[in-house]
Amino acid sequence: MKSALVTGANKGIGFEVARQLAQKGMYVYLGSRQVENGLEAIDQLKAEGINNVEAIQLDITNEESVKEARIEIGKKTKSLDILINNAGIYGGYPQSAFDATIEQFKEAYNVNVYGVVRVTQAFIDLLKKSSEPRIVNVSSSQGSITLHSDPSYKYYDYKGVVYLSSKAALNMYTVVLAYELKDTNFKINAVCPGYTKTDFNGHRGPGSVEDAGKRIVKYALMDRDGPTGKFFSEENNPETGEIPW
Ligand code: NAP
């Protein structure tokens, strides 16, 4: 059975991605920083008849927690096929270029950027043992510098400097990681789930977690002819999905 690790999987989009991957036959490790929230998520999936899931304590801002999670998963599997770097935060308010505080930047980058780096670096050896390793970095079209410079972009006026810049940094990490693994069987992409109804935005997003989950799972299950080092947002490009960095 192939295996997957999803960060921030106790709720929202990450939980749905874990559910969909498990429904497609993966053995899924649901990362959650609070053990009890992870266990609750597992109970919910088991109540739906989904048993190929397991909770793993994983606070992506904490080196020890990431290290422990790698050791725990390493005891259970010799390879990891899919890593979904989903956990993310908005970074609080204000988000104006004038007023956002350095503390806000540090906190958001610690999850959205350094957290992804920590987890990716910790699990890359297990991923390299997979015959078809896939990494999806859950980004946002909001991290596209090109779109945010275009007044016709639908979220042009939704400028939050802390969050947007953290996702732009995540995007560049994705590009460089994909470049460094370009001569391998890895497929590594940044995917925007679309503006989705979750706690993240006080449930203001119009999209469903089901659709958001499908958009991410699609790139987690890409075959060997699939893209790597690209940025996708079906919400912003329903035709090919690809959007500019
Ligand atoms: P959410 O409902 O707020 O869920 C976020 C998840 O990340 C939670 O499980 C949360 O855990 C976890 N998390 C936060 N900090 C963490 C840490 N230090 N270590 C481990 N996990 C941590 O948000 P969502 O809407 O599902 O967002 C998921 C991803 O999609 C994020 O990367 C977000 O930027 C991206 N995204 C969302 C939208 C949208 O409209 N919702 C649009 C574009 C992109 P706790 O429960 O412990 O807080």
PDB file of C-alpha atoms and ligand atoms in Angstrom:
ATOM      1  CA  MET A   1       0.000   0.000   0.000  1.00  0.00           C
ATOM      2  CA  LYS A   2       1.352   3.427  -0.910  1.00  0.00           C
ATOM      3  CA  SER A   3       1.722   5.934   1.893  1.00  0.00           C
ATOM      4  CA  ALA A   4       1.166   9.652   2.343  1.00  0.00           C
ATOM      5  CA  LEU A   5       1.845  12.262   4.986  1.00  0.00           C
ATOM      6  CA  VAL A   6      -0.398  15.315   5.199  1.00  0.00           C
ATOM      7  CA  THR A   7       0.566  18.178   7.512  1.00  0.00           C
ATOM      8  CA  GLY A   8      -2.176  20.115   9.297  1.00  0.00           C
ATOM      9  CA  ALA A   9      -4.569  17.254   8.599  1.00  0.00           C
ATOM     10  CA  ASN A  10      -6.792  17.492  11.667  1.00  0.00           C
ATOM     11  CA  LYS A  11      -9.190  19.915   9.984  1.00  0.00           C
ATOM     12  CA  GLY A  12     -10.002  21.984   6.926  1.00  0.00           C
ATOM     13  CA  ILE A  13      -8.429  21.226   3.575  1.00  0.00           C
ATOM     14  CA  GLY A  14      -5.740  18.953   5.026  1.00  0.00           C
ATOM     15  CA  PHE A  15      -8.334  16.709   6.647  1.00  0.00           C
ATOM     16  CA  GLU A  16     -10.216  16.432   3.369  1.00  0.00           C
ATOM     17  CA  VAL A  17      -7.018  15.663   1.439  1.00  0.00           C
ATOM     18  CA  ALA A  18      -6.243  12.896   3.942  1.00  0.00           C
ATOM     19  CA  ARG A  19      -9.764  11.502   3.527  1.00  0.00           C
ATOM     20  CA  GLN A  20      -9.572  11.527  -0.291  1.00  0.00           C
ATOM     21  CA  LEU A  21      -6.087   9.976  -0.390  1.00  0.00           C
ATOM     22  CA  ALA A  22      -7.234   7.228   1.990  1.00  0.00           C
ATOM     23  CA  GLN A  23     -10.325   6.635  -0.144  1.00  0.00           C
ATOM     24  CA  LYS A  24      -7.982   6.164  -3.095  1.00  0.00           C
ATOM     25  CA  GLY A  25      -6.142   3.415  -1.253  1.00  0.00           C
ATOM     26  CA  MET A  26      -3.209   5.253   0.328  1.00  0.00           C
ATOM     27  CA  TYR A  27      -2.164   4.631   3.907  1.00  0.00           C
ATOM     28  CA  VAL A  28      -2.343   8.161   5.275  1.00  0.00           C
ATOM     29  CA  TYR A  29      -0.494   9.684   8.222  1.00  0.00           C
ATOM     30  CA  LEU A  30      -2.499  12.674   9.453  1.00  0.00           C
ATOM     31  CA  GLY A  31      -0.126  15.212  10.932  1.00  0.00           C
ATOM     32  CA  SER A  32      -1.547  17.412  13.675  1.00  0.00           C
ATOM     33  CA  ARG A  33       0.202  19.594  16.211  1.00  0.00           C
ATOM     34  CA  GLN A  34      -2.306  18.699  18.936  1.00  0.00           C
ATOM     35  CA  VAL A  35      -2.430  14.928  19.385  1.00  0.00           C
ATOM     36  CA  GLU A  36      -6.040  14.977  20.579  1.00  0.00           C
ATOM     37  CA  ASN A  37      -7.203  16.829  17.449  1.00  0.00           C
ATOM     38  CA  GLY A  38      -5.456  14.266  15.278  1.00  0.00           C
ATOM     39  CA  LEU A  39      -7.085  11.414  17.186  1.00  0.00           C
ATOM     40  CA  GLU A  40     -10.509  13.032  16.819  1.00  0.00           C
ATOM     41  CA  ALA A  41      -9.948  13.330  13.073  1.00  0.00           C
ATOM     42  CA  ILE A  42      -9.014   9.646  12.923  1.00  0.00           C
ATOM     43  CA  ASP A  43     -12.166   8.713  14.870  1.00  0.00           C
ATOM     44  CA  GLN A  44     -14.253  10.659  12.369  1.00  0.00           C
ATOM     45  CA  LEU A  45     -12.662   8.881   9.392  1.00  0.00           C
ATOM     46  CA  LYS A  46     -13.011   5.483  11.055  1.00  0.00           C
ATOM     47  CA  ALA A  47     -16.692   6.217  11.683  1.00  0.00           C
ATOM     48  CA  GLU A  48     -16.964   6.685   7.913  1.00  0.00           C
ATOM     49  CA  GLY A  49     -15.368   3.276   7.374  1.00  0.00           C
ATOM     50  CA  ILE A  50     -11.925   4.661   6.468  1.00  0.00           C
ATOM     51  CA  ASN A  51      -9.390   2.630   8.422  1.00  0.00           C
ATOM     52  CA  ASN A  52      -6.125   3.129   6.516  1.00  0.00           C
ATOM     53  CA  VAL A  53      -5.296   6.275   8.479  1.00  0.00           C
ATOM     54  CA  GLU A  54      -3.144   7.070  11.484  1.00  0.00           C
ATOM     55  CA  ALA A  55      -2.535  10.188  13.554  1.00  0.00           C
ATOM     56  CA  ILE A  56       0.973  11.535  13.974  1.00  0.00           C
ATOM     57  CA  GLN A  57       1.943  14.392  16.250  1.00  0.00           C
ATOM     58  CA  LEU A  58       3.580  16.997  14.047  1.00  0.00           C
ATOM     59  CA  ASP A  59       4.128  20.650  14.857  1.00  0.00           C
ATOM     60  CA  ILE A  60       6.012  21.882  11.830  1.00  0.00           C
ATOM     61  CA  THR A  61       7.529  24.805  13.758  1.00  0.00           C
ATOM     62  CA  ASN A  62       9.158  22.441  16.225  1.00  0.00           C
ATOM     63  CA  GLU A  63      12.386  20.665  15.194  1.00  0.00           C
ATOM     64  CA  GLU A  64      11.946  17.938  17.827  1.00  0.00           C
ATOM     65  CA  SER A  65       8.381  17.233  16.782  1.00  0.00           C
ATOM     66  CA  VAL A  66       9.389  16.941  13.112  1.00  0.00           C
ATOM     67  CA  LYS A  67      12.300  14.665  14.042  1.00  0.00           C
ATOM     68  CA  GLU A  68      10.068  12.464  16.217  1.00  0.00           C
ATOM     69  CA  ALA A  69       7.440  12.211  13.473  1.00  0.00           C
ATOM     70  CA  ARG A  70      10.140  11.108  11.008  1.00  0.00           C
ATOM     71  CA  ILE A  71      11.348   8.446  13.463  1.00  0.00           C
ATOM     72  CA  GLU A  72       7.789   7.206  14.147  1.00  0.00           C
ATOM     73  CA  ILE A  73       6.835   6.991  10.470  1.00  0.00           C
ATOM     74  CA  GLY A  74      10.210   5.409   9.684  1.00  0.00           C
ATOM     75  CA  LYS A  75       9.356   2.568  12.085  1.00  0.00           C
ATOM     76  CA  LYS A  76       6.209   1.836  10.102  1.00  0.00           C
ATOM     77  CA  THR A  77       7.243   2.242   6.477  1.00  0.00           C
ATOM     78  CA  LYS A  78      10.432   1.966   4.435  1.00  0.00           C
ATOM     79  CA  SER A  79       9.304   4.610   1.952  1.00  0.00           C
ATOM     80  CA  LEU A  80       6.926   7.526   1.720  1.00  0.00           C
ATOM     81  CA  ASP A  81       5.167   8.143  -1.602  1.00  0.00           C
ATOM     82  CA  ILE A  82       3.382  11.425  -1.032  1.00  0.00           C
ATOM     83  CA  LEU A  83       4.070  14.491   1.087  1.00  0.00           C
ATOM     84  CA  ILE A  84       1.390  17.162   1.252  1.00  0.00           C
ATOM     85  CA  ASN A  85       2.782  20.309   2.873  1.00  0.00           C
ATOM     86  CA  ASN A  86      -0.619  21.703   3.767  1.00  0.00           C
ATOM     87  CA  ALA A  87      -0.315  23.287   7.228  1.00  0.00           C
ATOM     88  CA  GLY A  88      -0.490  27.048   6.979  1.00  0.00           C
ATOM     89  CA  ILE A  89      -1.522  30.189   8.828  1.00  0.00           C
ATOM     90  CA  TYR A  90      -2.579  33.643   7.712  1.00  0.00           C
ATOM     91  CA  GLY A  91      -0.372  35.569  10.104  1.00  0.00           C
ATOM     92  CA  GLY A  92      -2.861  37.788  11.907  1.00  0.00           C
ATOM     93  CA  TYR A  93      -3.480  41.482  11.478  1.00  0.00           C
ATOM     94  CA  PRO A  94      -2.581  44.112  10.395  1.00  0.00           C
ATOM     95  CA  GLN A  95      -1.405  42.868   6.997  1.00  0.00           C
ATOM     96  CA  SER A  96      -0.526  46.266   5.569  1.00  0.00           C
ATOM     97  CA  ALA A  97       2.992  46.867   4.258  1.00  0.00           C
ATOM     98  CA  PHE A  98       3.119  49.850   6.630  1.00  0.00           C
ATOM     99  CA  ASP A  99       1.909  48.229   9.807  1.00  0.00           C
ATOM    100  CA  ALA A 100       2.492  44.463   9.785  1.00  0.00           C
ATOM    101  CA  THR A 101       4.948  43.609  12.532  1.00  0.00           C
ATOM    102  CA  ILE A 102       8.166  41.655  12.231  1.00  0.00           C
ATOM    103  CA  GLU A 103       6.705  39.198  14.763  1.00  0.00           C
ATOM    104  CA  GLN A 104       3.813  38.521  12.391  1.00  0.00           C
ATOM    105  CA  PHE A 105       6.235  37.839   9.526  1.00  0.00           C
ATOM    106  CA  LYS A 106       8.324  35.539  11.704  1.00  0.00           C
ATOM    107  CA  GLU A 107       5.297  33.593  12.899  1.00  0.00           C
ATOM    108  CA  ALA A 108       3.818  33.150   9.420  1.00  0.00           C
ATOM    109  CA  TYR A 109       7.152  32.288   7.799  1.00  0.00           C
ATOM    110  CA  ASN A 110       7.894  29.811  10.577  1.00  0.00           C
ATOM    111  CA  VAL A 111       4.851  27.783   9.491  1.00  0.00           C
ATOM    112  CA  ASN A 112       4.346  28.578   5.793  1.00  0.00           C
ATOM    113  CA  VAL A 113       8.004  28.573   4.735  1.00  0.00           C
ATOM    114  CA  TYR A 114      10.418  27.180   7.337  1.00  0.00           C
ATOM    115  CA  GLY A 115       7.841  24.567   8.389  1.00  0.00           C
ATOM    116  CA  VAL A 116       7.688  23.250   4.840  1.00  0.00           C
ATOM    117  CA  VAL A 117      11.489  23.244   4.629  1.00  0.00           C
ATOM    118  CA  ARG A 118      11.787  21.367   7.950  1.00  0.00           C
ATOM    119  CA  VAL A 119       9.286  18.696   7.000  1.00  0.00           C
ATOM    120  CA  THR A 120      10.563  18.292   3.441  1.00  0.00           C
ATOM    121  CA  GLN A 121      14.173  17.949   4.555  1.00  0.00           C
ATOM    122  CA  ALA A 122      13.245  15.506   7.316  1.00  0.00           C
ATOM    123  CA  PHE A 123      11.249  13.225   5.001  1.00  0.00           C
ATOM    124  CA  ILE A 124      13.193  13.516   1.744  1.00  0.00           C
ATOM    125  CA  ASP A 125      15.158  10.323   2.401  1.00  0.00           C
ATOM    126  CA  LEU A 126      11.947   8.316   2.836  1.00  0.00           C
ATOM    127  CA  LEU A 127      10.447   9.954  -0.254  1.00  0.00           C
ATOM    128  CA  LYS A 128      13.547   9.074  -2.293  1.00  0.00           C
ATOM    129  CA  LYS A 129      12.830   5.417  -1.543  1.00  0.00           C
ATOM    130  CA  SER A 130       9.484   5.638  -3.336  1.00  0.00           C
ATOM    131  CA  SER A 131       9.319   4.678  -7.026  1.00  0.00           C
ATOM    132  CA  GLU A 132       7.064   7.678  -7.759  1.00  0.00           C
ATOM    133  CA  PRO A 133       7.524  10.321  -5.062  1.00  0.00           C
ATOM    134  CA  ARG A 134       5.204  13.312  -5.100  1.00  0.00           C
ATOM    135  CA  ILE A 135       5.279  16.539  -3.102  1.00  0.00           C
ATOM    136  CA  VAL A 136       2.451  19.054  -3.175  1.00  0.00           C
ATOM    137  CA  ASN A 137       3.123  22.358  -1.502  1.00  0.00           C
ATOM    138  CA  VAL A 138      -0.224  23.891  -0.713  1.00  0.00           C
ATOM    139  CA  SER A 139       0.240  27.449  -1.852  1.00  0.00           C
ATOM    140  CA  SER A 140      -2.174  30.166  -2.911  1.00  0.00           C
ATOM    141  CA  SER A 141      -2.687  32.151  -6.080  1.00  0.00           C
ATOM    142  CA  GLN A 142      -2.270  34.992  -3.585  1.00  0.00           C
ATOM    143  CA  GLY A 143       1.447  34.151  -3.622  1.00  0.00           C
ATOM    144  CA  SER A 144       1.723  34.897  -7.340  1.00  0.00           C
ATOM    145  CA  ILE A 145       3.711  38.089  -7.860  1.00  0.00           C
ATOM    146  CA  THR A 146       2.596  38.192 -11.500  1.00  0.00           C
ATOM    147  CA  LEU A 147      -1.124  37.977 -10.651  1.00  0.00           C
ATOM    148  CA  HIS A 148      -0.827  40.458  -7.821  1.00  0.00           C
ATOM    149  CA  SER A 149       0.710  42.952 -10.258  1.00  0.00           C
ATOM    150  CA  ASP A 150      -2.268  42.608 -12.611  1.00  0.00           C
ATOM    151  CA  PRO A 151      -5.295  44.796 -11.760  1.00  0.00           C
ATOM    152  CA  SER A 152      -7.599  42.312 -13.551  1.00  0.00           C
ATOM    153  CA  TYR A 153      -6.670  39.485 -11.094  1.00  0.00           C
ATOM    154  CA  LYS A 154      -9.834  38.710  -9.110  1.00  0.00           C
ATOM    155  CA  TYR A 155      -8.048  39.075  -5.766  1.00  0.00           C
ATOM    156  CA  TYR A 156      -5.947  42.080  -6.786  1.00  0.00           C
ATOM    157  CA  ASP A 157      -7.335  44.147  -3.920  1.00  0.00           C
ATOM    158  CA  TYR A 158      -6.875  41.355  -1.349  1.00  0.00           C
ATOM    159  CA  LYS A 159      -3.385  42.406  -0.407  1.00  0.00           C
ATOM    160  CA  GLY A 160      -2.096  40.939   2.872  1.00  0.00           C
ATOM    161  CA  VAL A 161       1.639  41.371   2.881  1.00  0.00           C
ATOM    162  CA  VAL A 162       2.528  38.786   5.531  1.00  0.00           C
ATOM    163  CA  TYR A 163       0.558  35.909   4.032  1.00  0.00           C
ATOM    164  CA  LEU A 164       1.183  36.784   0.378  1.00  0.00           C
ATOM    165  CA  SER A 165       4.929  37.125   0.791  1.00  0.00           C
ATOM    166  CA  SER A 166       5.130  33.853   2.756  1.00  0.00           C
ATOM    167  CA  LYS A 167       3.410  31.972  -0.069  1.00  0.00           C
ATOM    168  CA  ALA A 168       5.665  33.690  -2.646  1.00  0.00           C
ATOM    169  CA  ALA A 169       8.658  32.410  -0.659  1.00  0.00           C
ATOM    170  CA  LEU A 170       7.110  28.941  -0.508  1.00  0.00           C
ATOM    171  CA  ASN A 171       6.691  29.105  -4.281  1.00  0.00           C
ATOM    172  CA  MET A 172      10.382  29.791  -4.805  1.00  0.00           C
ATOM    173  CA  TYR A 173      11.271  26.917  -2.476  1.00  0.00           C
ATOM    174  CA  THR A 174       9.074  24.712  -4.678  1.00  0.00           C
ATOM    175  CA  VAL A 175      10.844  25.860  -7.853  1.00  0.00           C
ATOM    176  CA  VAL A 176      14.304  25.258  -6.438  1.00  0.00           C
ATOM    177  CA  LEU A 177      13.406  21.885  -4.906  1.00  0.00           C
ATOM    178  CA  ALA A 178      11.884  20.711  -8.204  1.00  0.00           C
ATOM    179  CA  TYR A 179      14.983  21.932 -10.036  1.00  0.00           C
ATOM    180  CA  GLU A 180      17.297  20.042  -7.704  1.00  0.00           C
ATOM    181  CA  LEU A 181      15.272  16.868  -8.235  1.00  0.00           C
ATOM    182  CA  LYS A 182      14.578  17.381 -11.941  1.00  0.00           C
ATOM    183  CA  ASP A 183      16.548  14.333 -13.065  1.00  0.00           C
ATOM    184  CA  THR A 184      14.654  11.994 -10.727  1.00  0.00           C
ATOM    185  CA  ASN A 185      11.155  10.525 -10.636  1.00  0.00           C
ATOM    186  CA  PHE A 186       9.937  13.220  -8.212  1.00  0.00           C
ATOM    187  CA  LYS A 187       6.988  15.446  -9.154  1.00  0.00           C
ATOM    188  CA  ILE A 188       6.883  18.568  -7.015  1.00  0.00           C
ATOM    189  CA  ASN A 189       4.314  21.285  -7.538  1.00  0.00           C
ATOM    190  CA  ALA A 190       2.705  24.233  -5.795  1.00  0.00           C
ATOM    191  CA  VAL A 191      -1.083  23.989  -5.808  1.00  0.00           C
ATOM    192  CA  CYS A 192      -3.700  26.523  -4.779  1.00  0.00           C
ATOM    193  CA  PRO A 193      -6.854  24.886  -3.431  1.00  0.00           C
ATOM    194  CA  GLY A 194      -8.963  27.948  -4.267  1.00  0.00           C
ATOM    195  CA  TYR A 195     -10.779  30.283  -1.899  1.00  0.00           C
ATOM    196  CA  THR A 196     -12.369  27.689   0.377  1.00  0.00           C
ATOM    197  CA  LYS A 197     -14.777  27.734   3.294  1.00  0.00           C
ATOM    198  CA  THR A 198     -12.618  26.831   6.349  1.00  0.00           C
ATOM    199  CA  ASP A 199     -11.603  28.217   9.736  1.00  0.00           C
ATOM    200  CA  PHE A 200      -8.733  29.885   7.904  1.00  0.00           C
ATOM    201  CA  ASN A 201     -10.989  32.653   6.607  1.00  0.00           C
ATOM    202  CA  GLY A 202     -13.878  32.459   9.088  1.00  0.00           C
ATOM    203  CA  HIS A 203     -15.714  30.288   6.539  1.00  0.00           C
ATOM    204  CA  ARG A 204     -16.032  33.164   4.079  1.00  0.00           C
ATOM    205  CA  GLY A 205     -14.497  31.265   1.158  1.00  0.00           C
ATOM    206  CA  PRO A 206     -17.081  30.213  -1.426  1.00  0.00           C
ATOM    207  CA  GLY A 207     -15.453  26.896  -2.376  1.00  0.00           C
ATOM    208  CA  SER A 208     -15.977  23.522  -0.705  1.00  0.00           C
ATOM    209  CA  VAL A 209     -13.265  21.488   0.994  1.00  0.00           C
ATOM    210  CA  GLU A 210     -14.229  18.611  -1.316  1.00  0.00           C
ATOM    211  CA  ASP A 211     -13.248  20.615  -4.417  1.00  0.00           C
ATOM    212  CA  ALA A 212     -10.141  21.991  -2.700  1.00  0.00           C
ATOM    213  CA  GLY A 213      -9.136  18.458  -1.728  1.00  0.00           C
ATOM    214  CA  LYS A 214      -9.605  17.156  -5.287  1.00  0.00           C
ATOM    215  CA  ARG A 215      -7.399  19.917  -6.687  1.00  0.00           C
ATOM    216  CA  ILE A 216      -4.563  18.911  -4.384  1.00  0.00           C
ATOM    217  CA  VAL A 217      -5.010  15.143  -4.636  1.00  0.00           C
ATOM    218  CA  LYS A 218      -4.847  15.384  -8.443  1.00  0.00           C
ATOM    219  CA  TYR A 219      -1.222  16.548  -8.232  1.00  0.00           C
ATOM    220  CA  ALA A 220      -0.368  14.069  -5.488  1.00  0.00           C
ATOM    221  CA  LEU A 221      -1.414  11.236  -7.801  1.00  0.00           C
ATOM    222  CA  MET A 222       0.176  12.569 -11.015  1.00  0.00           C
ATOM    223  CA  ASP A 223       1.665   9.840 -13.174  1.00  0.00           C
ATOM    224  CA  ARG A 224       5.219   9.899 -14.461  1.00  0.00           C
ATOM    225  CA  ASP A 225       4.296  12.114 -17.446  1.00  0.00           C
ATOM    226  CA  GLY A 226       2.898  14.768 -15.102  1.00  0.00           C
ATOM    227  CA  PRO A 227       4.402  18.212 -14.552  1.00  0.00           C
ATOM    228  CA  THR A 228       6.983  19.190 -11.983  1.00  0.00           C
ATOM    229  CA  GLY A 229       8.105  22.608 -10.773  1.00  0.00           C
ATOM    230  CA  LYS A 230       4.807  24.261 -11.740  1.00  0.00           C
ATOM    231  CA  PHE A 231       2.127  26.344 -10.043  1.00  0.00           C
ATOM    232  CA  PHE A 232      -1.551  25.406 -10.385  1.00  0.00           C
ATOM    233  CA  SER A 233      -4.810  27.089  -9.488  1.00  0.00           C
ATOM    234  CA  GLU A 234      -7.908  25.745 -11.157  1.00  0.00           C
ATOM    235  CA  GLU A 235      -9.880  28.611  -9.646  1.00  0.00           C
ATOM    236  CA  ASN A 236      -7.800  31.099 -11.633  1.00  0.00           C
ATOM    237  CA  ASN A 237      -7.249  28.988 -14.739  1.00  0.00           C
ATOM    238  CA  PRO A 238     -10.037  26.445 -15.185  1.00  0.00           C
ATOM    239  CA  GLU A 239      -8.578  25.329 -18.533  1.00  0.00           C
ATOM    240  CA  THR A 240      -5.066  24.049 -17.832  1.00  0.00           C
ATOM    241  CA  GLY A 241      -4.848  25.012 -14.158  1.00  0.00           C
ATOM    242  CA  GLU A 242      -1.381  26.486 -14.579  1.00  0.00           C
ATOM    243  CA  ILE A 243      -0.806  30.024 -13.304  1.00  0.00           C
ATOM    244  CA  PRO A 244       2.249  32.294 -13.364  1.00  0.00           C
ATOM    245  CA  TRP A 245       4.591  32.562 -10.379  1.00  0.00           C
TER     246      TRP A 245
HETATM  247  P1  NAP B   1      -7.313  25.709   8.463  1.00  0.00           P
HETATM  248  O1  NAP B   1      -8.681  25.131   8.407  1.00  0.00           O
HETATM  249  O2  NAP B   1      -7.024  26.862   9.339  1.00  0.00           O
HETATM  250  O3  NAP B   1      -6.297  24.503   8.788  1.00  0.00           O
HETATM  251  C1  NAP B   1      -4.936  24.762   8.917  1.00  0.00           C
HETATM  252  C2  NAP B   1      -4.255  23.528   9.427  1.00  0.00           C
HETATM  253  O4  NAP B   1      -2.837  23.837   9.592  1.00  0.00           O
HETATM  254  C3  NAP B   1      -4.770  23.093  10.798  1.00  0.00           C
HETATM  255  O5  NAP B   1      -4.759  21.685  10.869  1.00  0.00           O
HETATM  256  C4  NAP B   1      -3.749  23.682  11.747  1.00  0.00           C
HETATM  257  O6  NAP B   1      -3.648  22.999  12.983  1.00  0.00           O
HETATM  258  C5  NAP B   1      -2.500  23.442  10.910  1.00  0.00           C
HETATM  259  N1  NAP B   1      -1.344  24.147  11.451  1.00  0.00           N
HETATM  260  C6  NAP B   1      -1.187  25.463  11.727  1.00  0.00           C
HETATM  261  N2  NAP B   1       0.013  25.687  12.288  1.00  0.00           N
HETATM  262  C7  NAP B   1       0.635  24.476  12.371  1.00  0.00           C
HETATM  263  C8  NAP B   1       1.868  24.028  12.872  1.00  0.00           C
HETATM  264  N3  NAP B   1       2.744  24.860  13.434  1.00  0.00           N
HETATM  265  N4  NAP B   1       2.186  22.716  12.766  1.00  0.00           N
HETATM  266  C9  NAP B   1       1.314  21.855  12.224  1.00  0.00           C
HETATM  267  N5  NAP B   1       0.086  22.200  11.763  1.00  0.00           N
HETATM  268  C10 NAP B   1      -0.232  23.501  11.847  1.00  0.00           C
HETATM  269  O7  NAP B   1      -6.848  26.173   6.994  1.00  0.00           O
HETATM  270  P2  NAP B   1      -7.157  25.603   5.532  1.00  0.00           P
HETATM  271  O8  NAP B   1      -8.063  26.538   4.854  1.00  0.00           O
HETATM  272  O9  NAP B   1      -7.491  24.168   5.594  1.00  0.00           O
HETATM  273  O10 NAP B   1      -5.706  25.825   4.870  1.00  0.00           O
HETATM  274  C11 NAP B   1      -4.856  24.762   4.519  1.00  0.00           C
HETATM  275  C12 NAP B   1      -3.807  25.312   3.559  1.00  0.00           C
HETATM  276  O11 NAP B   1      -4.458  25.834   2.391  1.00  0.00           O
HETATM  277  C13 NAP B   1      -2.956  26.457   4.111  1.00  0.00           C
HETATM  278  O12 NAP B   1      -1.618  26.277   3.718  1.00  0.00           O
HETATM  279  C14 NAP B   1      -3.557  27.699   3.440  1.00  0.00           C
HETATM  280  O13 NAP B   1      -2.600  28.724   3.300  1.00  0.00           O
HETATM  281  C15 NAP B   1      -3.965  27.122   2.099  1.00  0.00           C
HETATM  282  N6  NAP B   1      -4.983  27.891   1.399  1.00  0.00           N
HETATM  283  C16 NAP B   1      -6.224  28.021   1.954  1.00  0.00           C
HETATM  284  C17 NAP B   1      -7.196  28.738   1.251  1.00  0.00           C
HETATM  285  C18 NAP B   1      -8.594  28.916   1.806  1.00  0.00           C
HETATM  286  O14 NAP B   1      -9.356  29.701   1.207  1.00  0.00           O
HETATM  287  N7  NAP B   1      -8.972  28.232   2.859  1.00  0.00           N
HETATM  288  C19 NAP B   1      -6.889  29.307   0.016  1.00  0.00           C
HETATM  289  C20 NAP B   1      -5.612  29.150  -0.506  1.00  0.00           C
HETATM  290  C21 NAP B   1      -4.678  28.430   0.194  1.00  0.00           C
HETATM  291  P3  NAP B   1      -4.468  23.507  14.302  1.00  0.00           P
HETATM  292  O15 NAP B   1      -5.844  22.965  14.165  1.00  0.00           O
HETATM  293  O16 NAP B   1      -3.679  22.916  15.420  1.00  0.00           O
HETATM  294  O17 NAP B   1      -4.428  25.001  14.278  1.00  0.00           O
END
